[in-house]
mmCIF file of C-alpha atoms in Angstrom:
data_model
loop_
_atom_site.group_PDB
_atom_site.id
_atom_site.type_symbol
_atom_site.label_atom_id
_atom_site.label_comp_id
_atom_site.label_asym_id
_atom_site.label_seq_id
_atom_site.Cartn_x
_atom_site.Cartn_y
_atom_site.Cartn_z
ATOM 1 C CA UNK A 1 91.855 164.440 -15.622
ATOM 2 C CA UNK A 2 94.845 162.835 -13.852
ATOM 3 C CA UNK A 3 94.413 159.371 -15.380
ATOM 4 C CA UNK A 4 93.940 158.779 -19.075
ATOM 5 C CA UNK A 5 90.554 158.861 -20.744
ATOM 6 C CA UNK A 6 89.625 156.023 -23.115
ATOM 7 C CA UNK A 7 87.081 156.511 -25.895
ATOM 8 C CA UNK A 8 85.788 153.732 -28.143
ATOM 9 C CA UNK A 9 84.090 154.068 -31.519
ATOM 10 C CA UNK A 10 84.447 154.340 -35.276
ATOM 11 C CA UNK A 11 86.462 157.016 -37.040
ATOM 12 C CA UNK A 12 85.059 157.827 -40.477
ATOM 13 C CA UNK A 13 85.869 159.882 -43.513
ATOM 14 C CA UNK A 14 83.333 162.667 -44.018
ATOM 15 C CA UNK A 15 82.704 163.749 -47.606
ATOM 16 C CA UNK A 16 80.901 167.013 -48.467
ATOM 17 C CA UNK A 17 80.396 169.063 -51.611
ATOM 18 C CA UNK A 18 81.798 172.602 -51.328
ATOM 19 C CA UNK A 19 79.651 175.706 -51.489
ATOM 20 C CA UNK A 20 76.459 174.200 -50.020
ATOM 21 C CA UNK A 21 76.043 171.964 -53.068
ATOM 22 C CA UNK A 22 73.855 168.910 -52.855
ATOM 23 C CA UNK A 23 75.431 165.470 -52.801
ATOM 24 C CA UNK A 24 74.229 164.979 -56.378
ATOM 25 C CA UNK A 25 75.852 168.211 -57.636
ATOM 26 C CA UNK A 26 79.339 168.772 -58.965
ATOM 27 C CA UNK A 27 82.353 166.496 -59.132
ATOM 28 C CA UNK A 28 84.481 167.520 -56.133
ATOM 29 C CA UNK A 29 84.214 166.352 -52.519
ATOM 30 C CA UNK A 30 85.916 167.891 -49.502
ATOM 31 C CA UNK A 31 87.154 165.388 -46.916
ATOM 32 C CA UNK A 32 87.274 165.578 -43.128
ATOM 33 C CA UNK A 33 87.450 162.954 -40.412
ATOM 34 C CA UNK A 34 84.576 162.408 -38.020
ATOM 35 C CA UNK A 35 82.865 159.975 -35.708
ATOM 36 C CA UNK A 36 81.447 160.889 -32.322
ATOM 37 C CA UNK A 37 83.951 159.142 -30.072
ATOM 38 C CA UNK A 38 86.904 160.224 -32.231
ATOM 39 C CA UNK A 39 85.601 163.798 -32.062
ATOM 40 C CA UNK A 40 85.463 163.598 -28.269
ATOM 41 C CA UNK A 41 88.991 162.192 -28.151
ATOM 42 C CA UNK A 42 90.437 164.936 -30.379
ATOM 43 C CA UNK A 43 88.735 167.692 -28.372
ATOM 44 C CA UNK A 44 90.053 166.270 -25.105
ATOM 45 C CA UNK A 45 93.565 166.063 -26.536
ATOM 46 C CA UNK A 46 93.328 169.702 -27.683
ATOM 47 C CA UNK A 47 92.463 170.582 -24.088
ATOM 48 C CA UNK A 48 95.570 168.805 -22.804
ATOM 49 C CA UNK A 49 94.134 165.533 -21.533
ATOM 50 C CA UNK A 50 95.788 162.142 -21.983
ATOM 51 C CA UNK A 51 93.487 160.229 -24.310
ATOM 52 C CA UNK A 52 93.481 156.723 -25.773
ATOM 53 C CA UNK A 53 91.238 156.162 -28.792
ATOM 54 C CA UNK A 54 90.225 152.571 -29.499
ATOM 55 C CA UNK A 55 88.781 151.456 -32.824
ATOM 56 C CA UNK A 56 89.260 149.098 -35.773
ATOM 57 C CA UNK A 57 90.507 150.421 -39.100
ATOM 58 C CA UNK A 58 91.731 148.776 -42.310
ATOM 59 C CA UNK A 59 95.342 147.760 -42.900
ATOM 60 C CA UNK A 60 95.731 149.986 -45.945
ATOM 61 C CA UNK A 61 96.561 153.558 -46.936
ATOM 62 C CA UNK A 62 93.129 154.840 -45.868
ATOM 63 C CA UNK A 63 93.620 153.350 -42.403
ATOM 64 C CA UNK A 64 97.156 154.762 -42.212
ATOM 65 C CA UNK A 65 95.837 158.230 -43.072
ATOM 66 C CA UNK A 66 93.191 158.042 -40.340
ATOM 67 C CA UNK A 67 95.847 157.033 -37.802
ATOM 68 C CA UNK A 68 98.090 159.895 -38.923
ATOM 69 C CA UNK A 69 95.199 162.290 -38.371
ATOM 70 C CA UNK A 70 94.677 161.032 -34.818
ATOM 71 C CA UNK A 71 98.398 161.136 -34.033
ATOM 72 C CA UNK A 72 98.544 164.786 -35.121
ATOM 73 C CA UNK A 73 96.634 165.634 -31.954
ATOM 74 C CA UNK A 74 98.719 163.429 -29.665
ATOM 75 C CA UNK A 75 96.135 160.695 -29.176
ATOM 76 C CA UNK A 76 97.184 157.266 -27.993
ATOM 77 C CA UNK A 77 96.326 154.771 -30.749
ATOM 78 C CA UNK A 78 98.381 151.743 -29.705
ATOM 79 C CA UNK A 79 95.222 149.697 -29.077
ATOM 80 C CA UNK A 80 93.614 150.420 -32.442
ATOM 81 C CA UNK A 81 92.997 147.078 -34.167
ATOM 82 C CA UNK A 82 93.901 146.752 -37.848
ATOM 83 C CA UNK A 83 91.832 144.648 -40.236
ATOM 84 C CA UNK A 84 88.808 144.599 -42.478
ATOM 85 C CA UNK A 85 88.514 146.027 -45.948
ATOM 86 C CA UNK A 86 87.447 149.662 -45.691
ATOM 87 C CA UNK A 87 87.198 152.796 -43.618
ATOM 88 C CA UNK A 88 83.634 153.839 -42.854
ATOM 89 C CA UNK A 89 82.445 157.001 -44.582
ATOM 90 C CA UNK A 90 79.520 159.352 -44.496
ATOM 91 C CA UNK A 91 78.259 162.016 -46.873
ATOM 92 C CA UNK A 92 77.161 165.308 -45.342
ATOM 93 C CA UNK A 93 75.015 167.794 -47.231
ATOM 94 C CA UNK A 94 75.135 171.202 -45.571
ATOM 95 C CA UNK A 95 71.931 173.075 -44.717
ATOM 96 C CA UNK A 96 71.075 176.266 -46.586
ATOM 97 C CA UNK A 97 68.131 178.617 -46.022
ATOM 98 C CA UNK A 98 65.021 176.432 -45.610
ATOM 99 C CA UNK A 99 66.842 173.256 -46.752
ATOM 100 C CA UNK A 100 67.910 171.020 -43.861
ATOM 101 C CA UNK A 101 71.244 169.255 -43.658
ATOM 102 C CA UNK A 102 71.335 165.636 -44.718
ATOM 103 C CA UNK A 103 73.551 162.659 -43.844
ATOM 104 C CA UNK A 104 74.029 159.444 -45.828
ATOM 105 C CA UNK A 105 75.974 156.736 -44.002
ATOM 106 C CA UNK A 106 78.256 154.317 -45.856
ATOM 107 C CA UNK A 107 79.637 152.271 -42.974
ATOM 108 C CA UNK A 108 78.105 148.834 -43.490
ATOM 109 C CA UNK A 109 80.872 146.211 -43.886
ATOM 110 C CA UNK A 110 83.484 148.755 -42.769
ATOM 111 C CA UNK A 111 86.383 147.582 -40.603
ATOM 112 C CA UNK A 112 84.535 148.673 -37.494
ATOM 113 C CA UNK A 113 81.272 147.102 -38.643
ATOM 114 C CA UNK A 114 83.073 143.766 -39.011
ATOM 115 C CA UNK A 115 84.723 144.047 -35.576
ATOM 116 C CA UNK A 116 84.425 140.769 -33.681
ATOM 117 C CA UNK A 117 84.021 140.326 -29.959
ATOM 118 C CA UNK A 118 87.374 139.588 -28.329
ATOM 119 C CA UNK A 119 89.514 141.480 -30.851
ATOM 120 C CA UNK A 120 90.215 144.283 -28.354
ATOM 121 C CA UNK A 121 92.219 143.446 -25.233
ATOM 122 C CA UNK A 122 90.256 145.545 -22.802
ATOM 123 C CA UNK A 123 92.313 144.444 -19.796
ATOM 124 C CA UNK A 124 95.357 146.124 -21.333
ATOM 125 C CA UNK A 125 93.439 149.149 -22.623
ATOM 126 C CA UNK A 126 91.779 149.987 -19.312
ATOM 127 C CA UNK A 127 94.579 149.008 -16.926
ATOM 128 C CA UNK A 128 95.776 152.573 -16.282
ATOM 129 C CA UNK A 129 92.626 154.519 -17.243
ATOM 130 C CA UNK A 130 90.414 156.700 -15.074
ATOM 131 C CA UNK A 131 87.401 157.162 -17.360
ATOM 132 C CA UNK A 132 85.815 155.191 -20.182
ATOM 133 C CA UNK A 133 83.596 156.992 -22.693
ATOM 134 C CA UNK A 134 81.312 155.303 -25.208
ATOM 135 C CA UNK A 135 78.059 156.032 -26.998
ATOM 136 C CA UNK A 136 74.905 154.506 -28.366
ATOM 137 C CA UNK A 137 76.353 154.746 -31.872
ATOM 138 C CA UNK A 138 78.767 151.861 -31.287
ATOM 139 C CA UNK A 139 75.869 149.740 -30.057
ATOM 140 C CA UNK A 140 73.853 150.528 -33.194
ATOM 141 C CA UNK A 141 76.477 149.594 -35.799
ATOM 142 C CA UNK A 142 76.460 145.822 -35.316
ATOM 143 C CA UNK A 143 75.724 143.174 -32.714
ATOM 144 C CA UNK A 144 79.439 142.479 -32.174
ATOM 145 C CA UNK A 145 80.174 146.185 -31.742
ATOM 146 C CA UNK A 146 77.366 146.344 -29.179
ATOM 147 C CA UNK A 147 78.677 143.308 -27.284
ATOM 148 C CA UNK A 148 82.217 144.703 -27.388
ATOM 149 C CA UNK A 149 80.947 147.961 -25.904
ATOM 150 C CA UNK A 150 79.231 146.152 -23.059
ATOM 151 C CA UNK A 151 82.349 144.020 -22.441
ATOM 152 C CA UNK A 152 84.363 147.221 -21.999
ATOM 153 C CA UNK A 153 81.722 148.873 -19.820
ATOM 154 C CA UNK A 154 81.442 145.893 -17.482
ATOM 155 C CA UNK A 155 85.219 145.569 -17.121
ATOM 156 C CA UNK A 156 85.550 149.325 -16.551
ATOM 157 C CA UNK A 157 82.915 149.029 -13.843
ATOM 158 C CA UNK A 158 84.772 146.200 -12.114
ATOM 159 C CA UNK A 159 87.993 148.245 -12.211
ATOM 160 C CA UNK A 160 86.314 151.259 -10.620
ATOM 161 C CA UNK A 161 86.540 153.569 -13.650
ATOM 162 C CA UNK A 162 84.097 156.400 -14.197
ATOM 163 C CA UNK A 163 81.827 155.466 -17.106
ATOM 164 C CA UNK A 164 80.564 158.189 -19.432
ATOM 165 C CA UNK A 165 77.857 157.581 -22.023
ATOM 166 C CA UNK A 166 76.504 159.743 -24.812
ATOM 167 C CA UNK A 167 73.057 158.417 -25.806
ATOM 168 C CA UNK A 168 73.718 159.383 -29.449
ATOM 169 C CA UNK A 169 70.596 157.892 -30.999
ATOM 170 C CA UNK A 170 70.925 157.425 -34.775
ATOM 171 C CA UNK A 171 67.738 155.886 -36.134
ATOM 172 C CA UNK A 172 69.274 154.988 -39.511
ATOM 173 C CA UNK A 173 71.932 152.757 -37.952
ATOM 174 C CA UNK A 174 69.768 150.347 -35.963
ATOM 175 C CA UNK A 175 69.276 147.354 -38.230
ATOM 176 C CA UNK A 176 70.223 144.061 -36.574
ATOM 177 C CA UNK A 177 66.992 143.166 -34.797
ATOM 178 C CA UNK A 178 67.207 144.899 -31.419
ATOM 179 C CA UNK A 179 65.255 147.958 -30.342
ATOM 180 C CA UNK A 180 67.301 151.100 -29.705
ATOM 181 C CA UNK A 181 65.391 151.892 -26.511
ATOM 182 C CA UNK A 182 66.151 148.500 -24.965
ATOM 183 C CA UNK A 183 69.890 148.627 -25.679
ATOM 184 C CA UNK A 184 70.369 152.287 -24.750
ATOM 185 C CA UNK A 185 68.406 151.767 -21.543
ATOM 186 C CA UNK A 186 70.785 148.975 -20.512
ATOM 187 C CA UNK A 187 73.887 150.976 -21.454
ATOM 188 C CA UNK A 188 72.699 153.864 -19.324
ATOM 189 C CA UNK A 189 72.229 151.554 -16.327
ATOM 190 C CA UNK A 190 76.029 151.209 -16.199
ATOM 191 C CA UNK A 191 76.815 154.915 -16.631
ATOM 192 C CA UNK A 192 77.985 157.463 -14.064
ATOM 193 C CA UNK A 193 77.627 160.391 -16.491
ATOM 194 C CA UNK A 194 75.013 160.531 -19.265
ATOM 195 C CA UNK A 195 74.786 163.043 -22.116
ATOM 196 C CA UNK A 196 72.035 163.540 -24.660
ATOM 197 C CA UNK A 197 69.774 166.059 -26.322
ATOM 198 C CA UNK A 198 66.103 166.285 -25.428
ATOM 199 C CA UNK A 199 65.018 163.832 -28.127
ATOM 200 C CA UNK A 200 67.654 161.268 -27.184
ATOM 201 C CA UNK A 201 66.632 161.338 -23.532
ATOM 202 C CA UNK A 202 63.072 160.714 -24.675
ATOM 203 C CA UNK A 203 64.081 157.714 -26.806
ATOM 204 C CA UNK A 204 66.114 156.129 -24.018
ATOM 205 C CA UNK A 205 63.887 156.990 -21.065
ATOM 206 C CA UNK A 206 60.492 156.885 -22.725
ATOM 207 C CA UNK A 207 59.414 160.183 -21.139
ATOM 208 C CA UNK A 208 58.327 162.997 -23.520
ATOM 209 C CA UNK A 209 60.821 165.834 -23.726
ATOM 210 C CA UNK A 210 60.234 169.427 -22.671
ATOM 211 C CA UNK A 211 60.104 171.752 -25.712
ATOM 212 C CA UNK A 212 62.949 174.266 -26.001
ATOM 213 C CA UNK A 213 61.650 177.241 -27.957
ATOM 214 C CA UNK A 214 64.211 179.982 -27.328
ATOM 215 C CA UNK A 215 64.260 182.593 -30.066
ATOM 216 C CA UNK A 216 66.794 184.773 -28.228
ATOM 217 C CA UNK A 217 68.942 184.885 -25.110
ATOM 218 C CA UNK A 218 66.116 186.211 -22.917
ATOM 219 C CA UNK A 219 64.219 182.907 -22.983
ATOM 220 C CA UNK A 220 63.608 181.391 -19.548
ATOM 221 C CA UNK A 221 63.696 177.666 -18.968
ATOM 222 C CA UNK A 222 60.978 176.058 -16.878
ATOM 223 C CA UNK A 223 63.236 174.930 -14.047
ATOM 224 C CA UNK A 224 60.512 173.068 -12.193
ATOM 225 C CA UNK A 225 59.701 171.041 -15.288
ATOM 226 C CA UNK A 226 63.344 170.050 -15.782
ATOM 227 C CA UNK A 227 63.799 169.248 -12.101
ATOM 228 C CA UNK A 228 60.779 166.954 -12.277
ATOM 229 C CA UNK A 229 62.038 165.426 -15.535
ATOM 230 C CA UNK A 230 65.442 164.507 -14.155
ATOM 231 C CA UNK A 231 64.002 163.254 -10.891
ATOM 232 C CA UNK A 232 62.073 160.776 -13.027
ATOM 233 C CA UNK A 233 65.169 159.955 -15.064
ATOM 234 C CA UNK A 234 67.195 159.261 -11.933
ATOM 235 C CA UNK A 235 64.603 156.702 -10.838
ATOM 236 C CA UNK A 236 65.131 154.955 -14.185
ATOM 237 C CA UNK A 237 68.949 155.260 -14.049
ATOM 238 C CA UNK A 238 69.803 155.207 -10.324
ATOM 239 C CA UNK A 239 73.550 154.707 -10.802
ATOM 240 C CA UNK A 240 73.975 157.928 -12.781
ATOM 241 C CA UNK A 241 75.424 160.837 -10.808
ATOM 242 C CA UNK A 242 75.481 163.524 -13.514
ATOM 243 C CA UNK A 243 72.815 163.890 -16.200
ATOM 244 C CA UNK A 244 73.364 166.445 -18.954
ATOM 245 C CA UNK A 245 71.007 167.605 -21.663
ATOM 246 C CA UNK A 246 71.914 169.820 -24.617
ATOM 247 C CA UNK A 247 69.079 172.049 -25.825
ATOM 248 C CA UNK A 248 69.045 173.491 -29.334
ATOM 249 C CA UNK A 249 66.418 175.465 -31.234
ATOM 250 C CA UNK A 250 67.027 175.778 -34.964
ATOM 251 C CA UNK A 251 65.538 179.110 -35.994
ATOM 252 C CA UNK A 252 67.061 178.804 -39.466
ATOM 253 C CA UNK A 253 69.754 176.711 -41.091
ATOM 254 C CA UNK A 254 72.404 179.233 -40.051
ATOM 255 C CA UNK A 255 70.793 180.559 -36.871
ATOM 256 C CA UNK A 256 70.472 178.462 -33.704
ATOM 257 C CA UNK A 257 69.981 179.065 -30.006
ATOM 258 C CA UNK A 258 71.824 176.724 -27.678
ATOM 259 C CA UNK A 259 71.970 175.970 -23.969
ATOM 260 C CA UNK A 260 72.324 173.014 -21.624
ATOM 261 C CA UNK A 261 71.258 171.742 -18.224
ATOM 262 C CA UNK A 262 72.991 169.556 -15.658
ATOM 263 C CA UNK A 263 71.285 167.525 -12.955
ATOM 264 C CA UNK A 264 73.474 166.401 -10.053
ATOM 265 C CA UNK A 265 71.665 163.373 -8.659
ATOM 266 C CA UNK A 266 73.718 163.279 -5.459
ATOM 267 C CA UNK A 267 72.768 166.876 -4.670
ATOM 268 C CA UNK A 268 69.291 166.551 -6.159
ATOM 269 C CA UNK A 269 69.928 169.902 -7.855
ATOM 270 C CA UNK A 270 69.500 171.284 -11.370
ATOM 271 C CA UNK A 271 72.079 173.635 -12.899
ATOM 272 C CA UNK A 272 71.405 175.899 -15.860
ATOM 273 C CA UNK A 273 73.605 178.269 -17.832
ATOM 274 C CA UNK A 274 73.353 181.027 -20.412
ATOM 275 C CA UNK A 275 71.737 180.750 -23.827
ATOM 276 C CA UNK A 276 73.950 181.301 -26.870
ATOM 277 C CA UNK A 277 72.425 182.936 -29.937
ATOM 278 C CA UNK A 278 74.615 181.684 -32.784
ATOM 279 C CA UNK A 279 74.515 183.194 -36.263
ATOM 280 C CA UNK A 280 75.869 182.364 -38.684
ATOM 281 C CA UNK A 281 76.403 178.659 -38.117
ATOM 282 C CA UNK A 282 79.562 177.582 -39.932
ATOM 283 C CA UNK A 283 79.339 173.835 -39.243
ATOM 284 C CA UNK A 284 76.928 172.199 -36.742
ATOM 285 C CA UNK A 285 78.438 168.698 -36.903
ATOM 286 C CA UNK A 286 80.125 167.524 -33.712
ATOM 287 C CA UNK A 287 78.540 170.189 -31.500
ATOM 288 C CA UNK A 288 77.323 167.568 -29.020
ATOM 289 C CA UNK A 289 80.717 165.861 -29.016
ATOM 290 C CA UNK A 290 82.357 169.190 -28.191
ATOM 291 C CA UNK A 291 79.978 169.558 -25.235
ATOM 292 C CA UNK A 292 80.835 166.064 -23.973
ATOM 293 C CA UNK A 293 84.590 166.514 -24.266
ATOM 294 C CA UNK A 294 84.693 169.939 -22.662
ATOM 295 C CA UNK A 295 82.494 168.841 -19.774
ATOM 296 C CA UNK A 296 84.674 165.776 -19.097
ATOM 297 C CA UNK A 297 87.779 167.958 -19.220
ATOM 298 C CA UNK A 298 86.210 170.466 -16.832
ATOM 299 C CA UNK A 299 85.102 167.708 -14.465
ATOM 300 C CA UNK A 300 88.716 166.659 -14.069
ATOM 301 C CA UNK A 301 89.958 170.255 -13.930
ATOM 302 C CA UNK A 302 87.409 171.660 -11.482
ATOM 303 C CA UNK A 303 85.802 168.692 -9.692
ATOM 304 C CA UNK A 304 82.843 169.637 -7.535
ATOM 305 C CA UNK A 305 82.141 172.904 -9.374
ATOM 306 C CA UNK A 306 79.028 171.919 -11.322
ATOM 307 C CA UNK A 307 78.236 175.382 -12.611
ATOM 308 C CA UNK A 308 81.722 175.980 -13.937
ATOM 309 C CA UNK A 309 81.788 172.575 -15.643
ATOM 310 C CA UNK A 310 78.426 173.217 -17.318
ATOM 311 C CA UNK A 311 79.439 176.721 -18.418
ATOM 312 C CA UNK A 312 82.672 175.356 -19.873
ATOM 313 C CA UNK A 313 80.950 172.522 -21.727
ATOM 314 C CA UNK A 314 78.344 174.765 -23.285
ATOM 315 C CA UNK A 315 80.876 177.423 -24.275
ATOM 316 C CA UNK A 316 82.910 174.796 -26.128
ATOM 317 C CA UNK A 317 79.767 173.503 -27.822
ATOM 318 C CA UNK A 318 78.846 176.996 -28.970
ATOM 319 C CA UNK A 319 82.345 177.574 -30.347
ATOM 320 C CA UNK A 320 82.220 174.337 -32.331
ATOM 321 C CA UNK A 321 79.496 175.890 -34.517
ATOM 322 C CA UNK A 322 82.231 178.233 -35.816
ATOM 323 C CA UNK A 323 84.773 175.502 -36.693
ATOM 324 C CA UNK A 324 84.533 173.661 -40.055
ATOM 325 C CA UNK A 325 84.664 169.889 -39.832
ATOM 326 C CA UNK A 326 83.496 167.520 -37.109
ATOM 327 C CA UNK A 327 86.161 168.208 -34.494
ATOM 328 C CA UNK A 328 86.389 171.108 -32.079
ATOM 329 C CA UNK A 329 89.901 172.525 -32.393
ATOM 330 C CA UNK A 330 89.758 175.109 -29.611
ATOM 331 C CA UNK A 331 91.808 175.628 -26.471
ATOM 332 C CA UNK A 332 90.857 175.899 -22.824
ATOM 333 C CA UNK A 333 91.733 179.582 -22.915
ATOM 334 C CA UNK A 334 89.397 180.246 -25.840
ATOM 335 C CA UNK A 335 86.541 178.407 -24.151
ATOM 336 C CA UNK A 336 86.970 180.354 -20.913
ATOM 337 C CA UNK A 337 87.192 183.660 -22.797
ATOM 338 C CA UNK A 338 83.999 182.829 -24.691
ATOM 339 C CA UNK A 339 82.054 182.360 -21.442
ATOM 340 C CA UNK A 340 82.318 186.061 -20.665
ATOM 341 C CA UNK A 341 82.889 187.518 -24.136
ATOM 342 C CA UNK A 342 80.476 188.625 -26.855
ATOM 343 C CA UNK A 343 83.083 187.714 -29.493
ATOM 344 C CA UNK A 344 84.282 189.491 -32.621
ATOM 345 C CA UNK A 345 87.499 191.007 -31.251
ATOM 346 C CA UNK A 346 90.762 190.665 -33.121
ATOM 347 C CA UNK A 347 93.306 188.788 -30.956
ATOM 348 C CA UNK A 348 96.757 190.287 -31.453
#
């Protein structure tokens, strides 16, 4: 994308026990950084885009370390606000066999949780930007974080920026008196591009999702059903030009099928792409963020080519399942090669 992309959200420390241990087992944690909007920013930077990440982190060694991590990838962090007492964290227990993965959030009273409206100078942040990306997660953390998100969205709208929204429904975060559906619905009214999985679209739009039951790559989507679904969604969110849905079927903890669909509201046309059969899954965290970032990169790289953008986004999402940690550290070349490759070759 020619102009910089701004993403806004909380960066967190992710703590996991090695070797598929439960959170209650052992004495050693492995640390990674995560957070949906930070993941999107890092992926975009890896793809060569100019990215500004906006957040609030503590003025201590933990905050310094998080900033160092972001700077490693060339992100702009000059508008990150310092303050508060602690960096948000979350504990991730990896899935194994029939045992599902499990997340425990520890972000209440974090620096981002205690963000106050007006702390971020959005006029300066957005002055030279082309796209603003946010998600429902920031709206769920606290009332001030929600209001700050809407302040940015409304200013971005007045400046003519493209607004991208990932629905990102997290039921365990909503705890300050507002209903997730009501807030997400309003956020999506301001969005030009909307991402979400089938369950998130259902939460925000109130329309039951279409089951995705692919057990292999030969599965056929019901195109008519999805065309009807997104026609209904466009009536609810008339501003939105591009609606994207990630579809995943978890056959086992380490075996998933994955695809995505794109509805171009201006064309009134649905685009589909291949199904990836992924086994073994190395790390499923951040797969949706990888899809978002790669699609936004592709939209700037090949504007008007909906099929290519969807193929690129899904390929990146599939590759993320092979990368440990939350962030998708792959290149444009790898993503393009994966679109046509069956994988497994040694690159020399």
